[in-house]
Short mmCIF file of N, CA and C in Angstrom, two decimals:
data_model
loop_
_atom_site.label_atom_id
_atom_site.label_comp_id
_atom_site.label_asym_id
_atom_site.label_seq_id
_atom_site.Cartn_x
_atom_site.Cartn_y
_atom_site.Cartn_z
N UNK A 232 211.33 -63.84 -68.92
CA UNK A 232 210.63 -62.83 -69.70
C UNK A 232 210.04 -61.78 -68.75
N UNK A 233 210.09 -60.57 -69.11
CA UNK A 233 209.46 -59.51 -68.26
C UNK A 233 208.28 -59.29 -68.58
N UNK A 234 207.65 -58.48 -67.24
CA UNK A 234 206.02 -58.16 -67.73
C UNK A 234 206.01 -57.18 -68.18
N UNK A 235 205.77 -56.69 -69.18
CA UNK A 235 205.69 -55.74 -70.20
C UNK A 235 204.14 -55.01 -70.19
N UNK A 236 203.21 -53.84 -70.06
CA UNK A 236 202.19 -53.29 -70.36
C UNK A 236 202.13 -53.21 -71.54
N UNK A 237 200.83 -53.98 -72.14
CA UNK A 237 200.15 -54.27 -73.38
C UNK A 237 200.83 -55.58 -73.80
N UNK A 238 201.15 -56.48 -73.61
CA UNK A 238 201.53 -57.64 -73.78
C UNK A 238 201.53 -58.75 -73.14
N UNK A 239 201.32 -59.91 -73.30
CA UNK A 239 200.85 -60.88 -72.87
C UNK A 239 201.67 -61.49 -71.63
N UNK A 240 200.98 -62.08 -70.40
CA UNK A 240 201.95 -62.58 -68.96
C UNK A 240 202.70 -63.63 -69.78
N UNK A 241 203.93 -63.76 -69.26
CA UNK A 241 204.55 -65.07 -69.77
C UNK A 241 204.10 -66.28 -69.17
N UNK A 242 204.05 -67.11 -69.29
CA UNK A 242 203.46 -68.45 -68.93
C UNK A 242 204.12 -68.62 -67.50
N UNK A 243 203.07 -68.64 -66.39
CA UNK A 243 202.89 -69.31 -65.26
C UNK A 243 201.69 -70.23 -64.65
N UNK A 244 201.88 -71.15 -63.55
CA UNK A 244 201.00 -71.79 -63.25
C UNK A 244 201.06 -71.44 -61.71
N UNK A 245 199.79 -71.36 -60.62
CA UNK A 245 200.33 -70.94 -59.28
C UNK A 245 198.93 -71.77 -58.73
N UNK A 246 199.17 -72.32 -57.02
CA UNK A 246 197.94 -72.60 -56.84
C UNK A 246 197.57 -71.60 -55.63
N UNK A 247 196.46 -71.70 -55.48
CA UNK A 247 195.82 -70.84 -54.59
C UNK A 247 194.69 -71.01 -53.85
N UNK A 248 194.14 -70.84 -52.59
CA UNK A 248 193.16 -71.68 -51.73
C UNK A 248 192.07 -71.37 -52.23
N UNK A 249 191.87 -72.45 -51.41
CA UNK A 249 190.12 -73.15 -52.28
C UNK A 249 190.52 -73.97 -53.56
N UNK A 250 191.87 -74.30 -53.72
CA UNK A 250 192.09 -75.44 -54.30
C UNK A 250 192.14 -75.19 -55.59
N UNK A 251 192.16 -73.49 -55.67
CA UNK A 251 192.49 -72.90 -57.55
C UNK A 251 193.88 -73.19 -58.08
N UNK A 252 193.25 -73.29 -59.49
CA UNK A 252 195.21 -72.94 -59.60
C UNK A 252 194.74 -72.25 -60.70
N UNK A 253 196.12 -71.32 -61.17
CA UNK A 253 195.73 -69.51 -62.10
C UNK A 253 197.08 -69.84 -62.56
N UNK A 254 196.79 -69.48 -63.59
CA UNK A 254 198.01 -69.45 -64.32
C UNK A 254 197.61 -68.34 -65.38
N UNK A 255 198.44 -68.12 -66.30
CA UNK A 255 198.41 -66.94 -67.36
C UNK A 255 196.98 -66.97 -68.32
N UNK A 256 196.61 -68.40 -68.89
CA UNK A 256 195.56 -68.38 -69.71
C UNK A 256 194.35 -68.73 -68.71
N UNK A 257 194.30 -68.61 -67.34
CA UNK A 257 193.57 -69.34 -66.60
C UNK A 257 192.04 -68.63 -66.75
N UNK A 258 192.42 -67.35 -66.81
CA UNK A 258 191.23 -66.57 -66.65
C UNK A 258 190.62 -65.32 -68.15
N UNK A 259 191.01 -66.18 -68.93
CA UNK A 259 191.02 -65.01 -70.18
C UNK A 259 189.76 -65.16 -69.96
N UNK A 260 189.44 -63.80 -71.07
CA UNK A 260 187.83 -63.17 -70.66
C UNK A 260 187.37 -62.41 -69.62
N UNK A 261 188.30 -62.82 -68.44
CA UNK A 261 187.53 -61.92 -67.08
C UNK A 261 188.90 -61.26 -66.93
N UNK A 262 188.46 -59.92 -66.64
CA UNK A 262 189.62 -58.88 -65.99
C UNK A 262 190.10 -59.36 -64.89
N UNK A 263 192.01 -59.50 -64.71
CA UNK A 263 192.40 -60.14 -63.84
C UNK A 263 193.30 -59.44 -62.81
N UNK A 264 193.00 -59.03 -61.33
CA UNK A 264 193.85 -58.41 -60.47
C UNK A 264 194.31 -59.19 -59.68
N UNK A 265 195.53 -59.09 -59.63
CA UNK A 265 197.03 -59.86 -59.06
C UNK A 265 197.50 -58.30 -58.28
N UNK A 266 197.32 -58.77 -56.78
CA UNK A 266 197.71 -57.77 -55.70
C UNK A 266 199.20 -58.65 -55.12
N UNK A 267 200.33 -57.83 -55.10
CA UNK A 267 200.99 -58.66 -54.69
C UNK A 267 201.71 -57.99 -52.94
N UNK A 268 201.60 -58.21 -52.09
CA UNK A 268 201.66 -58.29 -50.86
C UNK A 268 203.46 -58.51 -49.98
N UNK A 269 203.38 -58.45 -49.03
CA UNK A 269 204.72 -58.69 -48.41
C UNK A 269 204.35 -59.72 -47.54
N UNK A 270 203.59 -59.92 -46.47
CA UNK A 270 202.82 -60.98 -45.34
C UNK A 270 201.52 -60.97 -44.96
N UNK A 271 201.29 -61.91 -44.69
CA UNK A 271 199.60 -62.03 -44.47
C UNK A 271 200.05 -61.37 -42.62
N UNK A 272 199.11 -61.28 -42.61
CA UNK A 272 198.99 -60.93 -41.01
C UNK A 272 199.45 -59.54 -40.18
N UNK A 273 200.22 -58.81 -41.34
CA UNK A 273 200.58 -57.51 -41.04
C UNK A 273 199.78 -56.58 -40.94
N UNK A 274 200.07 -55.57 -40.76
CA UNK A 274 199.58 -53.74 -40.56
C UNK A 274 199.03 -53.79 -41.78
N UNK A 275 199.74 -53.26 -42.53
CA UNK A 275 199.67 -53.03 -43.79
C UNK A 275 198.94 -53.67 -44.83
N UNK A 276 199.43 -55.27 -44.83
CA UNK A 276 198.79 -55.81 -45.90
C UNK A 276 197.50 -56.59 -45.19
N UNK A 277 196.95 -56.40 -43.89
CA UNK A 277 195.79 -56.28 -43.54
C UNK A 277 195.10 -55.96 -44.15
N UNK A 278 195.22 -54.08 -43.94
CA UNK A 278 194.45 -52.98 -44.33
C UNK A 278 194.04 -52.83 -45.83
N UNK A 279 195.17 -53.63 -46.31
CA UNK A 279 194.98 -53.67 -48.18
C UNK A 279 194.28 -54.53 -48.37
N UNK A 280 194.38 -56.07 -47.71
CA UNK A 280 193.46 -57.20 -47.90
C UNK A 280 191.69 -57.15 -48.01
N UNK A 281 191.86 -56.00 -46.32
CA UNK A 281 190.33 -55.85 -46.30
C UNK A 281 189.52 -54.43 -47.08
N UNK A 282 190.67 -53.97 -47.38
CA UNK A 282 190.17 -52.94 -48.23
C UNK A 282 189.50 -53.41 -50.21
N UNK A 283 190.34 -54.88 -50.35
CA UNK A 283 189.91 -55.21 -51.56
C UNK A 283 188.50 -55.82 -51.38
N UNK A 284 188.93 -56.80 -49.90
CA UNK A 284 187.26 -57.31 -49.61
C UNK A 284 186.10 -56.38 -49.38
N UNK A 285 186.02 -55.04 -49.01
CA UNK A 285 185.06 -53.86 -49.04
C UNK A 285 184.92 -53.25 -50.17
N UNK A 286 185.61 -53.81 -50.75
CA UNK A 286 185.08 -53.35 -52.64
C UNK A 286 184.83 -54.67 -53.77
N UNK A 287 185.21 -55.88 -53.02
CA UNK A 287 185.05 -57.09 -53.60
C UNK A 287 184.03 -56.94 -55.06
N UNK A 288 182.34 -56.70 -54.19
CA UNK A 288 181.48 -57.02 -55.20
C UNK A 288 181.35 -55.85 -56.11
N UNK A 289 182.12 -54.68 -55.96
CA UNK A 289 182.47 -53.62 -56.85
C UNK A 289 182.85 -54.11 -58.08
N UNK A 290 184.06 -54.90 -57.43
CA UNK A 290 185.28 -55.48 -58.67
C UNK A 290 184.24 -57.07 -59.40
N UNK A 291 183.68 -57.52 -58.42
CA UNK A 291 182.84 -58.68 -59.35
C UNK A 291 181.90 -57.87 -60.38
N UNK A 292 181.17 -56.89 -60.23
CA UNK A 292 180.44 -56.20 -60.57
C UNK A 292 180.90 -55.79 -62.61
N UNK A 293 182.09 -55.10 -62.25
CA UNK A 293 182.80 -54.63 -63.05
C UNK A 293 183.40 -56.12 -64.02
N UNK A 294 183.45 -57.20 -63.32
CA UNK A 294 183.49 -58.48 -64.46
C UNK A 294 185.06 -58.50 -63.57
N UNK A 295 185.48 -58.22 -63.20
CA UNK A 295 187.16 -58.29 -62.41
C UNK A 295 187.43 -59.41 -61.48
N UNK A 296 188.39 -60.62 -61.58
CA UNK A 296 188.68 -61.37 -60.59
C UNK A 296 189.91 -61.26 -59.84
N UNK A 297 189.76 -61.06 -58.65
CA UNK A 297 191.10 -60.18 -57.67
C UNK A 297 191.62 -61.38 -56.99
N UNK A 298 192.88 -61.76 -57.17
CA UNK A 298 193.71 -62.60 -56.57
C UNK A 298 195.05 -62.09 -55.44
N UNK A 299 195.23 -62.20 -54.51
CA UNK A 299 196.49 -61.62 -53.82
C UNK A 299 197.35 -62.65 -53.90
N UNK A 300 198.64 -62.51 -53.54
CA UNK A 300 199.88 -63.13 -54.37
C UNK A 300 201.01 -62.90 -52.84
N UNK A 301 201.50 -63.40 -51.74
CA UNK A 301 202.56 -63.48 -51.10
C UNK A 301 203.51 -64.68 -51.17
N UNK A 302 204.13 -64.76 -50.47
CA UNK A 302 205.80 -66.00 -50.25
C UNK A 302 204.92 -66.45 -49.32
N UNK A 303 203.89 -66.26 -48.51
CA UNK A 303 202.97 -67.27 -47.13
C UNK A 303 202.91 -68.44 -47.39
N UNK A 304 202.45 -69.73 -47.26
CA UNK A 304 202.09 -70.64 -47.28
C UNK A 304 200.88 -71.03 -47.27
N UNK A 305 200.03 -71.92 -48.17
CA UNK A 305 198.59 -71.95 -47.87
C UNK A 305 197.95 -72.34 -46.86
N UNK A 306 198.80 -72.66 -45.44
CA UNK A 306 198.22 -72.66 -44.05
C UNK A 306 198.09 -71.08 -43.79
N UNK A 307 199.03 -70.53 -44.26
CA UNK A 307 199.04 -69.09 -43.55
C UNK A 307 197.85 -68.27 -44.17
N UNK A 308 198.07 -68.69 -45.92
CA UNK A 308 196.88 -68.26 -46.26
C UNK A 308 195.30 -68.70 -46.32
N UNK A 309 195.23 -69.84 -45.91
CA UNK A 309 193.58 -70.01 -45.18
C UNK A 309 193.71 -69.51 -43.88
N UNK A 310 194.07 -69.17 -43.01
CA UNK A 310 194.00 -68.58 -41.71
C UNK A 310 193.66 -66.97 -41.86
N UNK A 311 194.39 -66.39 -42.88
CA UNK A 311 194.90 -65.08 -42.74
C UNK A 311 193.10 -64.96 -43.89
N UNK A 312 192.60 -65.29 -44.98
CA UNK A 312 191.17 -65.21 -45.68
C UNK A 312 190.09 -65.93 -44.71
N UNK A 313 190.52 -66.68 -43.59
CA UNK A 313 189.23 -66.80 -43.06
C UNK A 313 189.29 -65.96 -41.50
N UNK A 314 190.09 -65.17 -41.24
CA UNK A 314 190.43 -64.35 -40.44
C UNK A 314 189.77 -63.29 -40.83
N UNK A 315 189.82 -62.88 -41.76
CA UNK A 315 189.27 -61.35 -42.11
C UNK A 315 187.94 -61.75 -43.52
N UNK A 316 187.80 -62.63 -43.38
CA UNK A 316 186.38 -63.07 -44.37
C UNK A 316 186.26 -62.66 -45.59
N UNK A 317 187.78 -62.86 -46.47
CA UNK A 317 187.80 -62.46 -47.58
C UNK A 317 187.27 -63.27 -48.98
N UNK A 318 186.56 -62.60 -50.03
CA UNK A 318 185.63 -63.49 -50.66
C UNK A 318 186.71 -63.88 -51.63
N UNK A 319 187.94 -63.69 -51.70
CA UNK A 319 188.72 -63.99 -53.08
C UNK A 319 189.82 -64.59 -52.84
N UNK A 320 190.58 -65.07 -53.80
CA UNK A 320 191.60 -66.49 -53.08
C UNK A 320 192.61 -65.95 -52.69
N UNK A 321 193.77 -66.61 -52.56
CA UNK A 321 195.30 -66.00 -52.07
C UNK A 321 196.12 -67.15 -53.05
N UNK A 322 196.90 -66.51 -53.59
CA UNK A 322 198.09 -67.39 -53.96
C UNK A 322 199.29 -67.44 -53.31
N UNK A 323 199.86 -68.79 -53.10
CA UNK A 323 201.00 -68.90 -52.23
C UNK A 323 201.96 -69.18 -53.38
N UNK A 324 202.83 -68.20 -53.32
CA UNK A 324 203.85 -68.45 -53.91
C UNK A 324 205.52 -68.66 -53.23
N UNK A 325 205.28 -69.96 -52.91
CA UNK A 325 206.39 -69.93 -51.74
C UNK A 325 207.71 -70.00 -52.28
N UNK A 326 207.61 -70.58 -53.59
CA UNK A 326 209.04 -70.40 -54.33
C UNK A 326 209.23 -68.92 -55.24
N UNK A 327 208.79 -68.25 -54.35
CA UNK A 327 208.85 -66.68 -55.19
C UNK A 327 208.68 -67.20 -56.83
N UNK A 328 208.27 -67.58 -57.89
CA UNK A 328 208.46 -67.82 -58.69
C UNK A 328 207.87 -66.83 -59.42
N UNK A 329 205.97 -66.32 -59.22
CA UNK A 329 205.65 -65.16 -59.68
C UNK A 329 205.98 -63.81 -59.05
N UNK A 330 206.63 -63.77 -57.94
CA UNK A 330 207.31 -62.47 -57.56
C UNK A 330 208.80 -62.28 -57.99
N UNK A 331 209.21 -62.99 -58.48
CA UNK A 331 210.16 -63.00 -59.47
C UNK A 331 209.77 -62.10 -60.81
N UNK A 332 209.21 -63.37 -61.61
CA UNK A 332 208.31 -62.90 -63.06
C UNK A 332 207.71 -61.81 -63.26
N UNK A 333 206.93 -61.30 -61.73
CA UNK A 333 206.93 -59.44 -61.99
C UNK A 333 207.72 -58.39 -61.37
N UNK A 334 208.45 -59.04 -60.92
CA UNK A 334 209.84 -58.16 -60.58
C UNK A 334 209.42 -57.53 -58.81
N UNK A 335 208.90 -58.12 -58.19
CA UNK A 335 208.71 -57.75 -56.81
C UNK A 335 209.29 -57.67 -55.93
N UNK A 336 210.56 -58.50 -55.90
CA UNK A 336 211.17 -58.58 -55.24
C UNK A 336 212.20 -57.52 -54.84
N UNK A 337 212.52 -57.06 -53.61
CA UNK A 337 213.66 -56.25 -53.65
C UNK A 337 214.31 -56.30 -52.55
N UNK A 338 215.53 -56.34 -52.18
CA UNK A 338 216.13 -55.90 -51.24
C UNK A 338 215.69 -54.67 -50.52
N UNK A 339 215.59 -55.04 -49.20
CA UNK A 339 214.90 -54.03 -47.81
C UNK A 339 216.38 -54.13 -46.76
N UNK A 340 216.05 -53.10 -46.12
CA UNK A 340 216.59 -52.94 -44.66
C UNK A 340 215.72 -53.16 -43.56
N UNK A 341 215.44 -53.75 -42.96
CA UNK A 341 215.22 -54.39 -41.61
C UNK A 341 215.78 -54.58 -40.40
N UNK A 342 215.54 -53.83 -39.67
CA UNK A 342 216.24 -53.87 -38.09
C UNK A 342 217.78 -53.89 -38.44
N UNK A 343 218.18 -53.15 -39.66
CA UNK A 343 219.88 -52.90 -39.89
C UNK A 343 220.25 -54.22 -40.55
N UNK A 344 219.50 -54.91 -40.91
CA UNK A 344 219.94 -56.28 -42.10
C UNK A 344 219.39 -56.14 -43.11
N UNK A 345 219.85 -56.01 -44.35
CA UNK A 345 219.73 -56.46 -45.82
C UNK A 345 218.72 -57.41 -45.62
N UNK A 346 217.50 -57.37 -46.31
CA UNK A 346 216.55 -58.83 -46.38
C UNK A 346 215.75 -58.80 -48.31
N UNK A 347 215.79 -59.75 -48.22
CA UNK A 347 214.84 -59.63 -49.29
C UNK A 347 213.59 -59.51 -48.75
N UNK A 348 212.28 -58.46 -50.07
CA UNK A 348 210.85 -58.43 -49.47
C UNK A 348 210.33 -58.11 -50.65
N UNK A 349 208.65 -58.18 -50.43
CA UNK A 349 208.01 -58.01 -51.92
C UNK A 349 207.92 -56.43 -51.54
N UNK A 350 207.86 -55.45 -52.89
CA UNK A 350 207.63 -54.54 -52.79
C UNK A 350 205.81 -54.88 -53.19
N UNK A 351 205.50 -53.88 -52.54
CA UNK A 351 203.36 -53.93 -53.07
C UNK A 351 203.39 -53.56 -54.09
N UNK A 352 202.85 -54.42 -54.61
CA UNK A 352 202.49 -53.97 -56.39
C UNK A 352 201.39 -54.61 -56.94
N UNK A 353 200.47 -53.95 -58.04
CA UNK A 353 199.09 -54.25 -58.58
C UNK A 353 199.05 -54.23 -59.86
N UNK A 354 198.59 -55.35 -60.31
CA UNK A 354 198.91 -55.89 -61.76
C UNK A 354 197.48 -55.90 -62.32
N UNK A 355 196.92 -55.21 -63.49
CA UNK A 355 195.81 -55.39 -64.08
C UNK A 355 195.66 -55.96 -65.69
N UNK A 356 195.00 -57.01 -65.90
CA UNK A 356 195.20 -57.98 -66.58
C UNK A 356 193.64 -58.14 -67.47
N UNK A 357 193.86 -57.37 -68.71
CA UNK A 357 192.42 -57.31 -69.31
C UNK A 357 192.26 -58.89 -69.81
N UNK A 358 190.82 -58.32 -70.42
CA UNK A 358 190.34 -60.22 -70.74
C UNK A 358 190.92 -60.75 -71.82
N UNK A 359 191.83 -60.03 -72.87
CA UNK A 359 192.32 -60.51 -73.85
C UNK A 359 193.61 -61.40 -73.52
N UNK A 360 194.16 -61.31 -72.08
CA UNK A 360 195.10 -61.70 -71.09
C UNK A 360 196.48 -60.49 -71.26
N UNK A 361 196.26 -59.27 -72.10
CA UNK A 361 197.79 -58.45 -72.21
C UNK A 361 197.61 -57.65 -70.59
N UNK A 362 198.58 -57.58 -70.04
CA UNK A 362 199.12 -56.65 -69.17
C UNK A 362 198.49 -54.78 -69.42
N UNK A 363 197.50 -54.62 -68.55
CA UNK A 363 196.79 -53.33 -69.16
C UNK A 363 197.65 -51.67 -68.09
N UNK A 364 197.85 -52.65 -67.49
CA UNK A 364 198.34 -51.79 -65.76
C UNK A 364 199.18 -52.03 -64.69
N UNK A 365 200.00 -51.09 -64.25
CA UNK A 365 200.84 -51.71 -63.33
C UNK A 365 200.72 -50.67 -62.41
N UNK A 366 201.01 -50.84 -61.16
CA UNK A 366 200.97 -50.22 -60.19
C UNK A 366 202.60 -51.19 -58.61
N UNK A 367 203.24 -50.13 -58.67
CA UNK A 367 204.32 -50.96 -58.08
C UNK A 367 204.89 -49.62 -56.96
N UNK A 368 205.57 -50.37 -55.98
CA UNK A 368 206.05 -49.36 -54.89
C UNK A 368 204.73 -48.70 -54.42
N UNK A 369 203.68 -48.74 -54.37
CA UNK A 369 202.35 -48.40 -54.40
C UNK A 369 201.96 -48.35 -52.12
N UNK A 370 201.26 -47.22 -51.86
CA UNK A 370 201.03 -47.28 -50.27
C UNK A 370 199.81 -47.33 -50.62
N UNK A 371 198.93 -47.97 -49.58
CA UNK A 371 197.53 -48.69 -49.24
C UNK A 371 196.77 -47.76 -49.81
N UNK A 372 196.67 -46.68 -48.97
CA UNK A 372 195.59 -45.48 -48.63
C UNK A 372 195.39 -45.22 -50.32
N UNK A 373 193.76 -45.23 -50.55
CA UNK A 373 193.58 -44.94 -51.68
C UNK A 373 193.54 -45.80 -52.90
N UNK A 374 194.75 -46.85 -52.60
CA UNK A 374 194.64 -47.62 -53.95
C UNK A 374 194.12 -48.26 -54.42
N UNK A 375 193.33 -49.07 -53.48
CA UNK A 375 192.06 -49.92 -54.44
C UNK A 375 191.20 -49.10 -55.07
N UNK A 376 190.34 -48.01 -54.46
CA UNK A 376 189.68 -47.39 -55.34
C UNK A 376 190.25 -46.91 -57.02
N UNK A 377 191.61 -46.45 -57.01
CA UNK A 377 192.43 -46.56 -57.97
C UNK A 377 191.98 -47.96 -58.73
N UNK A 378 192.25 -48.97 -58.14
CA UNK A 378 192.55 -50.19 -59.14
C UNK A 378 191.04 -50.35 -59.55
N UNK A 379 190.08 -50.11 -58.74
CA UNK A 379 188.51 -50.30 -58.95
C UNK A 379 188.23 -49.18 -60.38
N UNK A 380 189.00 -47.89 -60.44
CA UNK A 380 188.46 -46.80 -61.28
C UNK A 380 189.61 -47.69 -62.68
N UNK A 381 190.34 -48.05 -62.61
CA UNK A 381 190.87 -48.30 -63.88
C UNK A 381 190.23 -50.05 -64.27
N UNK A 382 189.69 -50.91 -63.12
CA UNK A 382 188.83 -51.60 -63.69
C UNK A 382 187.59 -51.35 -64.61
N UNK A 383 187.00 -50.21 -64.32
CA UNK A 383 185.78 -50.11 -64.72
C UNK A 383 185.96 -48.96 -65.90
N UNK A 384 187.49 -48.60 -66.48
CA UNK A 384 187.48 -47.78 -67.34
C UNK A 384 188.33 -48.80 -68.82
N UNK A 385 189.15 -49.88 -67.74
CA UNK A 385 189.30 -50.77 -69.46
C UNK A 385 187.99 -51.91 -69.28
N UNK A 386 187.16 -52.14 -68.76
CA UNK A 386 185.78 -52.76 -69.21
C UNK A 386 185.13 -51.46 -70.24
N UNK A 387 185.11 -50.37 -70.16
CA UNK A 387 184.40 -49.60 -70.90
C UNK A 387 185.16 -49.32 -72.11
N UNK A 388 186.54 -49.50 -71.89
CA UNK A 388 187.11 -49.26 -73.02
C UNK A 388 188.05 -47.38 -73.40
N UNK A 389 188.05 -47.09 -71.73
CA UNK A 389 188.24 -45.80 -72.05
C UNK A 389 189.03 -45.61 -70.64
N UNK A 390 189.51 -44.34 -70.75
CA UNK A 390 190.25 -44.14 -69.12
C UNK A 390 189.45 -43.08 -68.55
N UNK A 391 189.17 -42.90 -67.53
CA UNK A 391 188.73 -40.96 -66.95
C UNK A 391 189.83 -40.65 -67.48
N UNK A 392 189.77 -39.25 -67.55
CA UNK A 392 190.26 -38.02 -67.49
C UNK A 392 190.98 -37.98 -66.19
N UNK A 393 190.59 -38.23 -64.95
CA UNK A 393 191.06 -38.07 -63.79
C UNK A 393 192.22 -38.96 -63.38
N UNK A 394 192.23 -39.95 -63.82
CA UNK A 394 193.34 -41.00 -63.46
C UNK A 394 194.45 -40.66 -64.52
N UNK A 395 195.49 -40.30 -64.08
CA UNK A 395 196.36 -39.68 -64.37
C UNK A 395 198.03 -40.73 -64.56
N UNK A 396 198.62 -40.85 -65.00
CA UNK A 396 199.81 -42.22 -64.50
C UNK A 396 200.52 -41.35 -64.42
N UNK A 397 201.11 -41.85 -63.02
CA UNK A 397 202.43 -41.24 -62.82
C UNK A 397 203.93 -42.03 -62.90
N UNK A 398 205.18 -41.77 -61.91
CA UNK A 398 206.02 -42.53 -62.60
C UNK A 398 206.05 -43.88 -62.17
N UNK A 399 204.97 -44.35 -61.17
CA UNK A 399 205.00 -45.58 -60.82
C UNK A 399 203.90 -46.53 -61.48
N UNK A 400 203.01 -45.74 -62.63
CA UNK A 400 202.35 -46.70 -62.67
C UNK A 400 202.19 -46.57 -64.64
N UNK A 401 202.16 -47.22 -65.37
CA UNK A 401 201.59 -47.23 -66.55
C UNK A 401 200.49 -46.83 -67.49
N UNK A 402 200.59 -46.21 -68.25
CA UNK A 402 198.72 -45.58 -68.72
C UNK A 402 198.04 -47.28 -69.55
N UNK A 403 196.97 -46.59 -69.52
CA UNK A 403 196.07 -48.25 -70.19
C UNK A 403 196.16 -47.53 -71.26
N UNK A 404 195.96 -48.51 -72.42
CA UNK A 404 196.36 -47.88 -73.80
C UNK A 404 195.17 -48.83 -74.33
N UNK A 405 194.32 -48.34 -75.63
CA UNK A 405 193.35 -49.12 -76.05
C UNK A 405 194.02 -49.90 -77.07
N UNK A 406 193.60 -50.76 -77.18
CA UNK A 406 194.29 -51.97 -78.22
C UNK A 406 193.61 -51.32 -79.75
N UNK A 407 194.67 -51.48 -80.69
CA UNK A 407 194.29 -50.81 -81.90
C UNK A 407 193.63 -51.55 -82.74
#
């Protein structure tokens, strides 16, 4: 089943350190962000990691629980959250199973080889559990504040004016 905006995740179960496990109904009620990543330990998904942890109590604030999502392993991922002192869990999804289910996956070029890799993508998940937001093919700079401004506009029930969707990402639509 695909993830569809305004409709419900299809049924998964995933575990994640600190001994969580999240699955689709895991968190109804609390707004749910699923960051999904390529490797712990990189450039890139560093800078995104600690950029969610410098807005952490923003997103607690706003009622939002932020989960990141790679193929790592949960050795890699307790090393890589107690490396950079992140307050929110990591899910290891080593059998790609939810980077599958939201379509993350894609064929890359790498040093002139075909590889598979996650593309970065940000999934926002209101409390009723439907799919409110997507954000995919997405670069660092900037985007959490993005995911922070559309947290705090489906808690209110409304969008700014300023957040705009373009072709990579979905508008939030109010439930009728």
């Amino acid at each position: 089943m695909a993830i569809v905006v305004n409709k419900p995740l299809p049924e998964f179960e995933a575990n994640a350190t600190g001994g969580i496990k999240v699955s689709n109904v895991s968190h109804l009620g609390q707004i749910l962000i699923l960051y999904f990543y390529p490797k712990d330990n990189t450039p890139g998904c560093t800078t995104e990691a600690m950029q969610f942890r410098d807005k952490f109590k923003d997103f607690e604030k706003a009622g939002a629980v932020v989960f990141g999502v790679s193929r790592d392993n949960m050795k890699s991922h307790d090393d890589f959250k107690a490396k950079l002192d992140l307050p929110f869990e990591l899910i290891a999804d080593t059998e790609e199973k939810m980077c599958h289910m939201f379509g993350v996956v894609k064929n890359k070029i790498m040093y002139g080889k075909k590889v598979k890799g996650i593309e970065r993508s940000t999934f926002l998940v209101g409390p009723d559990g439907l799919l409110a937001q997507e954000w995919r093919g997405l670069k660092v700079p900037g985007h959490v504040d993005e995911v922070l401004k559309a947290v705090k506009a489906l808690k209110s029930g409304t969008r700014p004016a300023s957040a705009k969707a373009t072709a990579k990402e979905a508008p939030v639509q109010e439930a009728a």
